[in-house]
Each structure stands twice: as C-alpha cells, then as structure tokens.
Amino acid sequence: MPTLLDYRRRIRSVKSTQQITRAMKFISAAKLRRAQEGVFAARPYAGEILRVMRSAAARMESAAHPLLERRPEEKILVVVLTGDRSLCGAFNTNVIRRAILFIQENSSKKSQMIAIGKKGRDTLRKRGWAIAGEYLNVSAKVDFSIAKEIAGRIAELYAAGEVDAVYAVYNEFKNVMVQNLRTAKLLPIDPGMLDEKSEQKSGMPPTSHAGDESALPHDLSASGKAQLVDYIYEEPVEEIFGGLVPRYLEAEVFRILLESAAAEHAARMTAMDSATRNASDLIDSLTLDMNKIRQASITKELIEIVSGAASATS
Amino acid sequence: MLPESIELQIVTPERHVLQETVQSVEIPGKEGYLGILPGHAPLITELGIGILAYRKGTENHFVTVIHGYAEVLPDRVIVLAELSERAEEIDVERSRAAHDRAQAELAKAGVGGDQWQREKLALDRALVRMQAAARTGATAGGSHQ
C-alpha cells in the first residue's frame, strides 16, 4: 500500500515529465511551420525546372540522358528517410518497416541503401545491409546543398551502372495528423514527365490539399503552361537539357527531404500532444487515489478517537 | 506591339527572392553577361556566378546569382538560381570573413580535390557578394556605374 508521500512524489515526477513533453510539442509546432513554409517555397523552383526541361526535351530529336536510361532492374538503391531523433510516434518505425518490406519483396535483386537520418541508419546497419551512404542531422534544417550532395551521389551511382533503379521510402506530409508513407521512384526519370501532355498527371506529385495550393504566393507555371515557345538557346539545347536533368533530380530530392522533415515535426507534435494529455490523465487519477488514502487515514483516526473516548466514559 | 517593361522573377529552391516590374535586366550568363530589354526574343541560358543587375525606374538594383538557368520571354524573365541574394540583404562583414577564410583554406587544399572545389565555390560566392554590395553602395544615387 503506497503512502501519501509516495503519491506526492509520483505526481511531482509526472508533472515534470509533462512540462518537458509540452515544451517539445511547442517546439515541434514552430519547426513544423518553418518546414511547411520550406515545402511551399520550393515548389515554384521545381515547377519551373520541370517546365524548362520539358520545353528543351520537346525541341530535341530524342531526349537522351544517362539519368533517363532504362535498364533491367537487377541492382536497386533504396533511399530511406527517417529522423535523427525519436519521440515522434511511429514515424521512424513505419518508414523502416516499409523499407525492409520493400527490400524483401525485391530480394531477387541486389540492393543497397542510402540512409538519411540517424534512426534509419542505426537500424539498417544493425541488419547488416549494404549502405552506400549516410546523411545525418538533415531534418533539423533542410538545406539545398545537402539535397544537392545526395542527388549527386545517387546520380553518380546510377550513371556508373552501380544501380539500375533508385527508390525513396519516406513520409509525405499530408497534414498535421496524417503522414502518408510513400515509395517513390527517383531514377530512372520517367520519360512521361517530359511530355507536356502529361502535365496534369505528373508534374510535382500531389502534396496538395486545395487550401494550401491557392495560398502558394507565386504560381509561375500557370501563366506559361503548355505553350511551346521557340527559344534561342545560348548553349546547344542538348547541353542545357543535360544540365537540367540533374537539377530536376536535386529539386526532387530536396522536396522529399522537406516533406519528410515536415512530416517528422508533425508526427512529433502529435505524439507529444498525446503524451501531454496522458500525463494530465495520470495526474488526475493519481490525485484521486491520493485523496482517497488521505480521506481513509482521517476516517481511521476519527474512529480511533471516537472509540477511545467511548471506552473512557463507559 | 512591344511590351514596355519586363516582369522579373528570381526563385531559388529555398525561397522566392524577388518579383519586380523592371525596365531592363543584365543577366550573368555562363558565357558572359546578357543585357535584356523588353521585347527580347525568347531565350534560355545557363547562368554562371555573377551579379544580376536590373533597372527599375531610375534606380539600379543588384542581385547575386550563383549557378542556375534563366528563361527570357518578351515580357518576362525567370531566373532559376541555385543561390541568390539581393544586395541589400548581404552582410558585407560576413562575406569578407568568408572570403578570407576561403582564401586561406584554398591555399592549403590541394588543387582539384573536393575540398578545393568547395573552397573555390565559397570564395567565388563571397567575392560576388562583396561586389554586389559595393556596387549598390556606389550607385546609391541612381546612376549606373
């Protein structure tokens, strides 16, 4: 039977934990907002790159590029995006589970991976899989130079024939409550993307929820969509196109990094919110128990006094 | 009919740098600077590292641009830069410190290696920032160079 003092201690400890989870929730909320802004800020650039790339492709006899080249898939590269820290619900676990499943499905192929985020790196390493690269502390502040570095590494492996396809497993930020687990093919780039007609279907994968799309401040693509202008090219068109394809990959990787970071903050915020609420419930029930014991001891003392007095007078 | 002004937009992957209606633009192309006036023929070019200058009314403005692409249309110029900053945003002291640091590191690093390339880029970046800031200061009155 715990004493009154035990309860007091317990409540105090839960309260201090609650303060920590509440602080973490607010921090995540602030970071989430920044990450979300990043996702929106990256869209005009990615959209424009795609548009210029398409118009260049339309002008070429055949749009060939090492990153567009299709080969039978024998060796695959899986890019796994997790966070660096825990306390974010099932965020990391979900990605890792999906990645493992994906690799098992493709067990006939030789697979390598690139781990982004400490959590994924640790798990994958424990499993003893071939890791072609690791990038830690990315999600804290997603920087374009990191996206460039990762994209460069992927492109290098692909162009050298080390891998025949590159997939990314990541959490897509849908809204604060929902993160979508996605497996996306990064390379080879789908030639359908270069086709102006497929603009509706492809383009930037729909991260959209209608409200945010209209909030996008500068929609560059709307005005210049699907008009084939006869451009002068300062350099040969093939050269421009050759330069644009890696830029496009960089923009894609950057988008995925941003999405994953936003999803991580959202997941952590939700997890910390429910932790804070659980702590409140726990404090309530502990306080109730504590009061019951306090009451019981008072009642017991009263009975003792009353019965003592009764025996004295009789 | 020729348009009378150009809609200039500069975007980087990280942010939207600016959107302005301007009278003329000078773009740091990979193979040299290009002057653009309203009604220019459609053009696509790769960008080098340099300073983009534009004229709005009687004022000249400067923006650093580091790698990327520019698309020119008769009434629009869209700049897709990897990195870009308005001259007013530049912290000269920091650029100078970055410049000195990069120069020192560059001297140490072996020519051609990864490290060398990184430092070279840092040096170019700092240089172009300092130039842009200096030009803004010099032309604060409005006249161009």
Tab-separated table of C-alpha atoms in Angstrom:
chain	number	residue	atom	x	y	z
A	1	MET	CA	0.000	0.000	0.000
A	2	PRO	CA	1.651	3.224	-1.117
A	3	THR	CA	1.696	6.041	1.382
A	4	LEU	CA	0.612	9.607	0.900
A	5	LEU	CA	4.208	10.649	0.385
A	6	ASP	CA	4.671	8.091	-2.394
A	7	TYR	CA	1.746	9.565	-4.267
A	8	ARG	CA	3.035	13.080	-3.870
A	9	ARG	CA	6.383	12.070	-5.300
A	10	ARG	CA	4.780	10.246	-8.187
A	11	ILE	CA	2.618	13.230	-9.097
A	12	ARG	CA	5.549	15.572	-8.969
A	13	SER	CA	7.552	13.366	-11.293
A	14	VAL	CA	4.712	13.022	-13.796
A	15	LYS	CA	4.252	16.765	-13.737
A	16	SER	CA	7.838	17.472	-14.634
A	17	THR	CA	7.662	14.967	-17.469
A	18	GLN	CA	4.551	16.696	-18.683
A	19	GLN	CA	6.352	20.001	-18.748
A	20	ILE	CA	9.004	18.514	-20.980
A	21	THR	CA	6.529	16.957	-23.393
A	22	ARG	CA	4.567	20.179	-23.555
A	23	ALA	CA	7.700	22.160	-24.377
A	24	MET	CA	8.634	19.648	-27.054
A	25	LYS	CA	5.199	19.948	-28.544
A	26	PHE	CA	5.515	23.701	-28.904
A	27	ILE	CA	8.999	23.444	-30.346
A	28	SER	CA	7.813	20.936	-32.901
A	29	ALA	CA	4.887	23.143	-33.804
A	30	ALA	CA	7.234	26.036	-34.511
A	31	LYS	CA	9.598	23.848	-36.514
A	32	LEU	CA	6.708	22.366	-38.408
A	33	ARG	CA	5.580	25.773	-39.516
A	34	ARG	CA	9.031	26.555	-40.832
A	35	ALA	CA	9.297	23.213	-42.589
A	36	GLN	CA	5.916	23.726	-44.183
A	37	GLU	CA	6.965	27.119	-45.489
A	38	GLY	CA	10.017	25.417	-46.933
A	39	VAL	CA	7.852	22.912	-48.781
A	40	PHE	CA	5.822	25.692	-50.369
A	41	ALA	CA	8.838	27.858	-51.118
A	42	ALA	CA	10.470	25.002	-53.014
A	43	ARG	CA	7.557	24.460	-55.365
A	44	PRO	CA	7.970	27.345	-57.840
A	45	TYR	CA	11.598	26.400	-58.488
A	46	ALA	CA	10.837	22.731	-59.023
A	47	GLY	CA	7.892	23.566	-61.254
A	48	GLU	CA	9.952	25.909	-63.405
A	49	ILE	CA	12.828	23.478	-63.771
A	50	LEU	CA	10.390	20.868	-64.971
A	51	ARG	CA	8.801	23.279	-67.422
A	52	VAL	CA	12.102	24.429	-68.932
A	53	MET	CA	13.285	20.824	-69.078
A	54	ARG	CA	10.137	19.827	-70.921
A	55	SER	CA	10.428	22.580	-73.442
A	56	ALA	CA	14.049	21.647	-74.082
A	57	ALA	CA	13.094	17.986	-74.442
A	58	ALA	CA	10.383	18.858	-76.937
A	59	ARG	CA	12.976	20.552	-79.101
A	60	MET	CA	15.353	17.615	-79.190
A	61	GLU	CA	15.270	14.719	-81.590
A	62	SER	CA	15.402	12.266	-78.759
A	63	ALA	CA	15.730	13.293	-75.162
A	64	ALA	CA	18.594	11.099	-74.060
A	65	HIS	CA	20.426	11.422	-70.803
A	66	PRO	CA	22.229	8.937	-68.570
A	67	LEU	CA	19.627	9.513	-65.864
A	68	LEU	CA	16.764	8.691	-68.216
A	69	GLU	CA	18.281	5.472	-69.428
A	70	ARG	CA	16.262	2.380	-68.588
A	71	ARG	CA	17.968	-0.857	-67.712
A	72	PRO	CA	16.634	-4.138	-66.442
A	73	GLU	CA	16.414	-3.784	-62.686
A	74	GLU	CA	18.997	-6.022	-61.158
A	75	LYS	CA	20.559	-3.736	-58.635
A	76	ILE	CA	18.454	-1.267	-56.749
A	77	LEU	CA	19.210	1.570	-54.418
A	78	VAL	CA	16.767	2.423	-51.665
A	79	VAL	CA	16.920	5.810	-50.026
A	80	VAL	CA	15.408	5.596	-46.566
A	81	LEU	CA	14.392	8.840	-44.923
A	82	THR	CA	13.986	8.844	-41.168
A	83	GLY	CA	14.531	11.351	-38.407
A	84	ASP	CA	17.585	11.668	-36.238
A	85	ARG	CA	15.692	11.563	-33.021
A	86	SER	CA	12.968	9.530	-31.524
A	87	LEU	CA	9.854	10.534	-29.565
A	88	CYS	CA	7.815	11.021	-32.673
A	89	GLY	CA	5.337	8.179	-32.509
A	90	ALA	CA	5.605	5.553	-35.215
A	91	PHE	CA	7.274	7.902	-37.683
A	92	ASN	CA	10.656	6.199	-37.877
A	93	THR	CA	9.338	2.689	-37.322
A	94	ASN	CA	6.874	2.987	-40.188
A	95	VAL	CA	9.496	4.059	-42.682
A	96	ILE	CA	11.932	1.392	-41.609
A	97	ARG	CA	9.288	-1.303	-41.708
A	98	ARG	CA	8.224	-0.259	-45.184
A	99	ALA	CA	11.826	-0.158	-46.372
A	100	ILE	CA	12.522	-3.638	-45.025
A	101	LEU	CA	9.385	-4.960	-46.637
A	102	PHE	CA	10.336	-3.348	-49.913
A	103	ILE	CA	13.769	-4.908	-49.871
A	104	GLN	CA	12.342	-8.313	-49.019
A	105	GLU	CA	9.894	-8.031	-51.916
A	106	ASN	CA	12.841	-7.346	-54.157
A	107	SER	CA	15.079	-9.952	-52.627
A	108	SER	CA	15.915	-11.317	-56.072
A	109	LYS	CA	17.714	-8.062	-56.790
A	110	LYS	CA	20.860	-6.829	-55.238
A	111	SER	CA	20.017	-3.884	-53.054
A	112	GLN	CA	21.981	-1.112	-51.458
A	113	MET	CA	20.720	1.728	-49.401
A	114	ILE	CA	21.316	5.303	-48.519
A	115	ALA	CA	20.240	6.190	-45.027
A	116	ILE	CA	19.120	9.689	-44.287
A	117	GLY	CA	18.637	10.218	-40.572
A	118	LYS	CA	20.274	8.545	-37.647
A	119	LYS	CA	17.385	6.261	-36.704
A	120	GLY	CA	17.242	4.601	-40.084
A	121	ARG	CA	20.999	4.370	-40.289
A	122	ASP	CA	21.235	2.568	-36.946
A	123	THR	CA	18.550	0.025	-37.767
A	124	LEU	CA	19.836	-0.698	-41.243
A	125	ARG	CA	23.365	-1.060	-40.019
A	126	LYS	CA	22.279	-3.498	-37.335
A	127	ARG	CA	20.696	-5.597	-40.036
A	128	GLY	CA	23.981	-5.620	-41.873
A	129	TRP	CA	22.770	-4.289	-45.185
A	130	ALA	CA	25.000	-2.573	-47.667
A	131	ILE	CA	24.880	1.145	-47.010
A	132	ALA	CA	26.097	3.249	-49.885
A	133	GLY	CA	25.850	6.494	-47.992
A	134	GLU	CA	24.527	8.075	-44.873
A	135	TYR	CA	23.473	11.618	-44.137
A	136	LEU	CA	22.762	12.580	-40.575
A	137	ASN	CA	21.234	15.660	-38.979
A	138	VAL	CA	19.440	16.576	-42.152
A	139	SER	CA	15.923	17.101	-40.908
A	140	ALA	CA	16.860	19.691	-38.281
A	141	LYS	CA	17.498	22.218	-41.009
A	142	VAL	CA	16.914	21.081	-44.555
A	143	ASP	CA	19.424	22.807	-46.742
A	144	PHE	CA	19.529	22.713	-50.512
A	145	SER	CA	23.227	21.953	-50.504
A	146	ILE	CA	22.504	18.662	-48.720
A	147	ALA	CA	19.890	17.773	-51.332
A	148	LYS	CA	22.471	18.566	-53.985
A	149	GLU	CA	25.003	16.313	-52.349
A	150	ILE	CA	22.579	13.413	-52.014
A	151	ALA	CA	21.296	13.844	-55.560
A	152	GLY	CA	24.871	13.942	-56.809
A	153	ARG	CA	25.677	10.695	-55.052
A	154	ILE	CA	22.578	8.982	-56.419
A	155	ALA	CA	23.221	10.217	-59.943
A	156	GLU	CA	26.820	9.076	-59.729
A	157	LEU	CA	25.850	5.552	-58.683
A	158	TYR	CA	23.223	5.395	-61.377
A	159	ALA	CA	25.330	6.762	-64.191
A	160	ALA	CA	28.183	4.420	-63.274
A	161	GLY	CA	25.802	1.455	-63.570
A	162	GLU	CA	26.214	0.539	-59.902
A	163	VAL	CA	22.450	0.563	-59.573
A	164	ASP	CA	19.647	0.225	-62.105
A	165	ALA	CA	16.900	1.978	-60.211
A	166	VAL	CA	16.632	4.292	-57.241
A	167	TYR	CA	13.679	4.332	-54.890
A	168	ALA	CA	12.940	6.563	-51.956
A	169	VAL	CA	10.933	5.476	-48.934
A	170	TYR	CA	9.687	8.461	-46.997
A	171	ASN	CA	6.842	10.050	-45.124
A	172	GLU	CA	4.886	12.529	-47.099
A	173	PHE	CA	3.432	15.423	-45.194
A	174	LYS	CA	-0.295	15.463	-45.750
A	175	ASN	CA	-1.453	17.440	-42.769
A	176	VAL	CA	-0.634	17.651	-39.103
A	177	MET	CA	-2.476	14.456	-38.228
A	178	VAL	CA	-1.709	12.416	-41.308
A	179	GLN	CA	1.581	11.342	-42.789
A	180	ASN	CA	1.469	9.246	-45.901
A	181	LEU	CA	4.049	6.564	-46.313
A	182	ARG	CA	5.333	6.641	-49.860
A	183	THR	CA	7.699	4.674	-52.016
A	184	ALA	CA	8.737	6.791	-54.961
A	185	LYS	CA	10.969	6.003	-57.882
A	186	LEU	CA	13.649	8.638	-58.274
A	187	LEU	CA	15.626	7.122	-61.120
A	188	PRO	CA	15.397	6.475	-63.981
A	189	ILE	CA	13.306	9.560	-64.507
A	190	ASP	CA	10.045	8.658	-66.123
A	191	PRO	CA	10.162	9.939	-69.723
A	192	GLY	CA	6.449	10.627	-69.393
A	193	MET	CA	7.459	13.511	-67.170
A	194	LEU	CA	8.967	15.204	-70.180
A	195	ASP	CA	5.766	15.020	-72.111
A	196	GLU	CA	3.822	18.266	-71.953
A	197	LYS	CA	0.543	16.435	-72.265
A	198	SER	CA	1.037	14.515	-69.067
A	199	GLU	CA	1.241	17.744	-67.145
A	200	GLN	CA	-1.952	17.041	-65.254
A	201	LYS	CA	-0.983	13.583	-64.115
A	202	SER	CA	2.673	14.002	-63.379
A	203	GLY	CA	4.445	17.188	-62.514
A	204	MET	CA	5.073	17.658	-58.873
A	205	PRO	CA	3.399	14.769	-57.139
A	206	PRO	CA	0.259	15.970	-55.435
A	207	THR	CA	1.110	17.027	-51.951
A	208	SER	CA	-1.793	19.286	-52.352
A	209	HIS	CA	-4.643	19.987	-50.150
A	210	ALA	CA	-6.621	22.529	-52.056
A	211	GLY	CA	-6.377	25.296	-49.478
A	212	ASP	CA	-2.598	25.394	-49.411
A	213	GLU	CA	-2.243	25.259	-53.137
A	214	SER	CA	-4.091	28.514	-53.543
A	215	ALA	CA	-2.029	30.005	-50.764
A	216	LEU	CA	1.074	29.493	-52.868
A	217	PRO	CA	2.203	33.046	-53.455
A	218	HIS	CA	3.682	32.921	-56.913
A	219	ASP	CA	2.432	30.285	-59.222
A	220	LEU	CA	4.880	30.555	-62.035
A	221	SER	CA	3.696	27.655	-64.077
A	222	ALA	CA	0.108	28.765	-64.521
A	223	SER	CA	0.858	31.576	-66.941
A	224	GLY	CA	3.428	29.787	-69.040
A	225	LYS	CA	1.826	26.387	-69.188
A	226	ALA	CA	1.846	24.290	-72.310
A	227	GLN	CA	2.912	26.966	-74.729
A	228	LEU	CA	5.727	25.896	-76.952
A	229	VAL	CA	7.882	28.959	-77.432
A	230	ASP	CA	10.656	28.961	-79.972
A	231	TYR	CA	13.590	29.717	-77.750
A	232	ILE	CA	17.043	30.796	-78.638
A	233	TYR	CA	19.436	28.590	-76.733
A	234	GLU	CA	22.648	30.192	-75.670
A	235	GLU	CA	24.255	26.801	-75.493
A	236	PRO	CA	23.300	23.755	-77.552
A	237	VAL	CA	19.918	22.514	-76.391
A	238	GLU	CA	21.356	19.110	-75.509
A	239	GLU	CA	23.788	20.766	-73.179
A	240	ILE	CA	21.073	22.768	-71.461
A	241	PHE	CA	18.946	19.678	-71.152
A	242	GLY	CA	21.885	17.698	-69.822
A	243	GLY	CA	22.337	20.297	-67.124
A	244	LEU	CA	18.664	20.486	-66.284
A	245	VAL	CA	18.123	16.802	-65.611
A	246	PRO	CA	20.431	16.692	-62.563
A	247	ARG	CA	18.882	19.965	-61.349
A	248	TYR	CA	15.499	18.300	-61.565
A	249	LEU	CA	16.738	15.360	-59.528
A	250	GLU	CA	18.140	17.774	-56.957
A	251	ALA	CA	14.810	19.551	-56.722
A	252	GLU	CA	13.039	16.191	-56.294
A	253	VAL	CA	15.410	15.084	-53.539
A	254	PHE	CA	15.058	18.470	-51.876
A	255	ARG	CA	11.290	18.165	-51.962
A	256	ILE	CA	11.394	14.700	-50.426
A	257	LEU	CA	13.734	15.893	-47.687
A	258	LEU	CA	11.428	18.785	-46.899
A	259	GLU	CA	8.357	16.596	-46.910
A	260	SER	CA	9.976	14.118	-44.589
A	261	ALA	CA	11.162	16.842	-42.231
A	262	ALA	CA	7.711	18.426	-42.104
A	263	ALA	CA	6.142	15.020	-41.512
A	264	GLU	CA	8.616	14.313	-38.730
A	265	HIS	CA	7.814	17.541	-36.930
A	266	ALA	CA	4.108	16.906	-37.370
A	267	ALA	CA	4.468	13.370	-36.010
A	268	ARG	CA	6.473	14.586	-33.052
A	269	MET	CA	3.983	17.318	-32.329
A	270	THR	CA	1.085	14.853	-32.347
A	271	ALA	CA	2.990	12.364	-30.223
A	272	MET	CA	3.976	14.994	-27.687
A	273	ASP	CA	0.448	16.351	-27.590
A	274	SER	CA	-0.968	12.981	-26.674
A	275	ALA	CA	1.846	12.400	-24.192
A	276	THR	CA	0.972	15.677	-22.502
A	277	ARG	CA	-2.655	14.672	-22.389
A	278	ASN	CA	-1.824	11.245	-20.994
A	279	ALA	CA	0.221	12.893	-18.288
A	280	SER	CA	-2.790	15.025	-17.341
A	281	ASP	CA	-4.979	11.937	-17.089
A	282	LEU	CA	-2.369	10.193	-14.989
A	283	ILE	CA	-2.077	13.154	-12.640
A	284	ASP	CA	-5.860	13.262	-12.250
A	285	SER	CA	-6.165	9.602	-11.370
A	286	LEU	CA	-3.162	9.748	-9.029
A	287	THR	CA	-4.623	12.788	-7.276
A	288	LEU	CA	-7.897	10.933	-6.857
A	289	ASP	CA	-6.157	7.914	-5.344
A	290	MET	CA	-4.099	10.134	-3.115
A	291	ASN	CA	-7.189	11.909	-1.820
A	292	LYS	CA	-8.884	8.576	-1.147
A	293	ILE	CA	-5.966	7.475	1.004
A	294	ARG	CA	-5.832	10.788	2.788
A	295	GLN	CA	-9.562	10.545	3.489
A	296	ALA	CA	-9.200	6.943	4.639
A	297	SER	CA	-6.496	7.839	7.111
A	298	ILE	CA	-8.519	10.741	8.509
A	299	THR	CA	-11.553	8.477	8.896
A	300	LYS	CA	-9.426	5.872	10.609
A	301	GLU	CA	-8.064	8.414	13.067
A	302	LEU	CA	-11.561	9.698	13.831
A	303	ILE	CA	-12.824	6.192	14.528
A	304	GLU	CA	-9.901	5.634	16.842
A	305	ILE	CA	-10.616	8.863	18.739
A	306	VAL	CA	-14.336	8.192	18.973
A	307	SER	CA	-13.906	4.595	20.085
A	308	GLY	CA	-11.190	5.683	22.538
A	309	ALA	CA	-13.492	8.316	24.031
A	310	ALA	CA	-16.366	5.827	24.209
A	311	SER	CA	-14.292	3.334	26.164
A	312	ALA	CA	-13.115	6.032	28.577
A	313	THR	CA	-16.610	7.224	29.507
A	314	SER	CA	-18.178	3.788	29.848
B	1	MET	CA	3.469	45.714	-80.011
B	2	LEU	CA	6.460	45.532	-77.805
B	3	PRO	CA	5.939	45.320	-74.089
B	4	GLU	CA	7.223	48.295	-72.135
B	5	SER	CA	8.526	46.505	-69.148
B	6	ILE	CA	9.779	43.132	-68.007
B	7	GLU	CA	8.383	41.053	-65.223
B	8	LEU	CA	11.470	39.810	-63.414
B	9	GLN	CA	11.247	36.824	-61.112
B	10	ILE	CA	14.055	35.176	-59.251
B	11	VAL	CA	13.475	31.894	-57.482
B	12	THR	CA	15.812	29.544	-55.695
B	13	PRO	CA	14.942	26.133	-54.278
B	14	GLU	CA	14.773	27.656	-50.826
B	15	ARG	CA	12.806	30.789	-51.444
B	16	HIS	CA	11.285	33.304	-53.750
B	17	VAL	CA	13.857	36.062	-53.967
B	18	LEU	CA	12.031	38.774	-55.831
B	19	GLN	CA	9.347	39.701	-58.280
B	20	GLU	CA	9.533	43.135	-59.853
B	21	THR	CA	8.441	45.025	-62.913
B	22	VAL	CA	11.617	46.420	-64.407
B	23	GLN	CA	12.869	48.310	-67.460
B	24	SER	CA	15.988	46.308	-68.184
B	25	VAL	CA	17.933	43.352	-66.840
B	26	GLU	CA	21.509	42.227	-67.128
B	27	ILE	CA	21.987	38.511	-66.587
B	28	PRO	CA	25.264	36.797	-65.736
B	29	GLY	CA	25.164	34.077	-68.362
B	30	LYS	CA	27.649	31.258	-68.304
B	31	GLU	CA	29.387	32.649	-71.350
B	32	GLY	CA	29.119	36.310	-70.440
B	33	TYR	CA	26.671	38.970	-69.448
B	34	LEU	CA	23.455	39.413	-71.391
B	35	GLY	CA	21.543	42.665	-71.499
B	36	ILE	CA	17.806	42.191	-71.766
B	37	LEU	CA	15.343	44.869	-72.772
B	38	PRO	CA	11.593	44.491	-73.122
B	39	GLY	CA	10.619	42.550	-76.235
B	40	HIS	CA	13.664	40.308	-76.212
B	41	ALA	CA	13.384	37.117	-78.233
B	42	PRO	CA	12.659	34.003	-76.144
B	43	LEU	CA	15.896	32.610	-74.824
B	44	ILE	CA	17.156	30.050	-72.382
B	45	THR	CA	20.621	30.190	-70.937
B	46	GLU	CA	22.686	28.695	-68.216
B	47	LEU	CA	23.944	31.048	-65.536
B	48	GLY	CA	27.393	31.407	-64.129
B	49	ILE	CA	28.370	33.106	-60.921
B	50	GLY	CA	27.838	36.811	-61.065
B	51	ILE	CA	25.707	39.817	-60.439
B	52	LEU	CA	22.341	40.328	-61.972
B	53	ALA	CA	21.549	44.000	-62.390
B	54	TYR	CA	18.155	45.433	-63.155
B	55	ARG	CA	16.793	48.895	-63.610
B	56	LYS	CA	13.532	49.901	-62.082
B	57	GLY	CA	12.616	53.487	-62.845
B	58	THR	CA	15.855	55.366	-62.413
B	59	GLU	CA	17.260	53.041	-59.802
B	60	ASN	CA	19.692	50.241	-60.352
B	61	HIS	CA	19.500	47.150	-58.232
B	62	PHE	CA	21.895	44.287	-57.872
B	63	VAL	CA	21.328	40.662	-57.027
B	64	THR	CA	23.903	37.940	-56.711
B	65	VAL	CA	23.240	34.828	-58.720
B	66	ILE	CA	25.080	31.562	-58.365
B	67	HIS	CA	24.532	28.884	-60.989
B	68	GLY	CA	21.200	28.051	-62.475
B	69	TYR	CA	19.142	28.902	-65.526
B	70	ALA	CA	17.348	31.884	-66.923
B	71	GLU	CA	14.382	31.897	-69.203
B	72	VAL	CA	13.742	35.071	-71.167
B	73	LEU	CA	10.409	35.872	-72.785
B	74	PRO	CA	9.436	39.187	-74.403
B	75	ASP	CA	7.756	40.400	-71.241
B	76	ARG	CA	9.167	38.110	-68.589
B	77	VAL	CA	12.487	36.969	-67.222
B	78	ILE	CA	12.535	33.985	-64.931
B	79	VAL	CA	15.750	33.253	-63.126
B	80	LEU	CA	16.181	29.849	-61.526
B	81	ALA	CA	19.233	30.264	-59.393
B	82	GLU	CA	20.789	27.830	-57.028
B	83	LEU	CA	21.554	30.669	-54.684
B	84	SER	CA	20.565	34.269	-54.927
B	85	GLU	CA	20.529	37.290	-52.675
B	86	ARG	CA	19.531	40.899	-53.060
B	87	ALA	CA	22.463	43.211	-52.485
B	88	GLU	CA	20.610	44.853	-49.609
B	89	GLU	CA	20.451	41.520	-47.803
B	90	ILE	CA	24.159	40.949	-47.902
B	91	ASP	CA	26.175	41.173	-44.750
B	92	VAL	CA	29.438	42.646	-46.011
B	93	GLU	CA	31.397	41.835	-42.879
B	94	ARG	CA	30.415	38.216	-43.035
B	95	SER	CA	31.206	37.997	-46.721
B	96	ARG	CA	34.632	39.456	-46.119
B	97	ALA	CA	35.281	36.969	-43.328
B	98	ALA	CA	34.087	34.128	-45.583
B	99	HIS	CA	36.310	35.433	-48.357
B	100	ASP	CA	39.412	35.481	-46.171
B	101	ARG	CA	38.666	32.081	-44.730
B	102	ALA	CA	38.081	30.547	-48.159
B	103	GLN	CA	41.270	32.068	-49.464
B	104	ALA	CA	43.283	30.628	-46.604
B	105	GLU	CA	41.688	27.206	-46.970
B	106	LEU	CA	42.155	27.275	-50.712
B	107	ALA	CA	45.861	27.833	-50.296
B	108	LYS	CA	46.060	24.789	-48.039
B	109	ALA	CA	43.884	22.421	-50.066
B	110	GLY	CA	45.413	20.526	-52.938
B	111	VAL	CA	44.338	21.794	-56.344
B	112	GLY	CA	41.410	19.998	-57.930
B	113	GLY	CA	40.214	17.956	-54.977
B	114	ASP	CA	36.765	18.002	-53.425
B	115	GLN	CA	37.940	20.320	-50.720
B	116	TRP	CA	39.460	22.650	-53.268
B	117	GLN	CA	36.288	22.834	-55.253
B	118	ARG	CA	34.210	23.555	-52.206
B	119	GLU	CA	36.511	26.336	-51.133
B	120	LYS	CA	36.667	27.734	-54.640
B	121	LEU	CA	32.899	27.976	-54.689
B	122	ALA	CA	32.900	29.612	-51.267
B	123	LEU	CA	35.466	32.110	-52.479
B	124	ASP	CA	33.538	32.958	-55.639
B	125	ARG	CA	30.387	33.309	-53.628
B	126	ALA	CA	31.984	35.677	-51.146
B	127	LEU	CA	33.565	37.700	-53.945
B	128	VAL	CA	30.357	38.151	-55.857
B	129	ARG	CA	28.564	39.143	-52.670
B	130	MET	CA	31.142	41.757	-51.845
B	131	GLN	CA	30.999	43.127	-55.384
B	132	ALA	CA	27.232	43.349	-55.336
B	133	ALA	CA	27.264	45.133	-52.011
B	134	ALA	CA	29.951	47.515	-53.228
B	135	ARG	CA	28.078	48.346	-56.414
B	136	THR	CA	24.900	49.024	-54.510
B	137	GLY	CA	26.786	51.399	-52.265
B	138	ALA	CA	28.462	53.101	-55.233
B	139	THR	CA	25.265	53.633	-57.179
B	140	ALA	CA	23.059	54.607	-54.307
B	141	GLY	CA	22.474	57.912	-56.117
B	142	GLY	CA	20.917	56.095	-59.038
B	143	SER	CA	23.354	56.387	-61.926
B	144	HIS	CA	24.704	53.144	-63.331
B	145	GLN	CA	28.407	52.554	-62.803
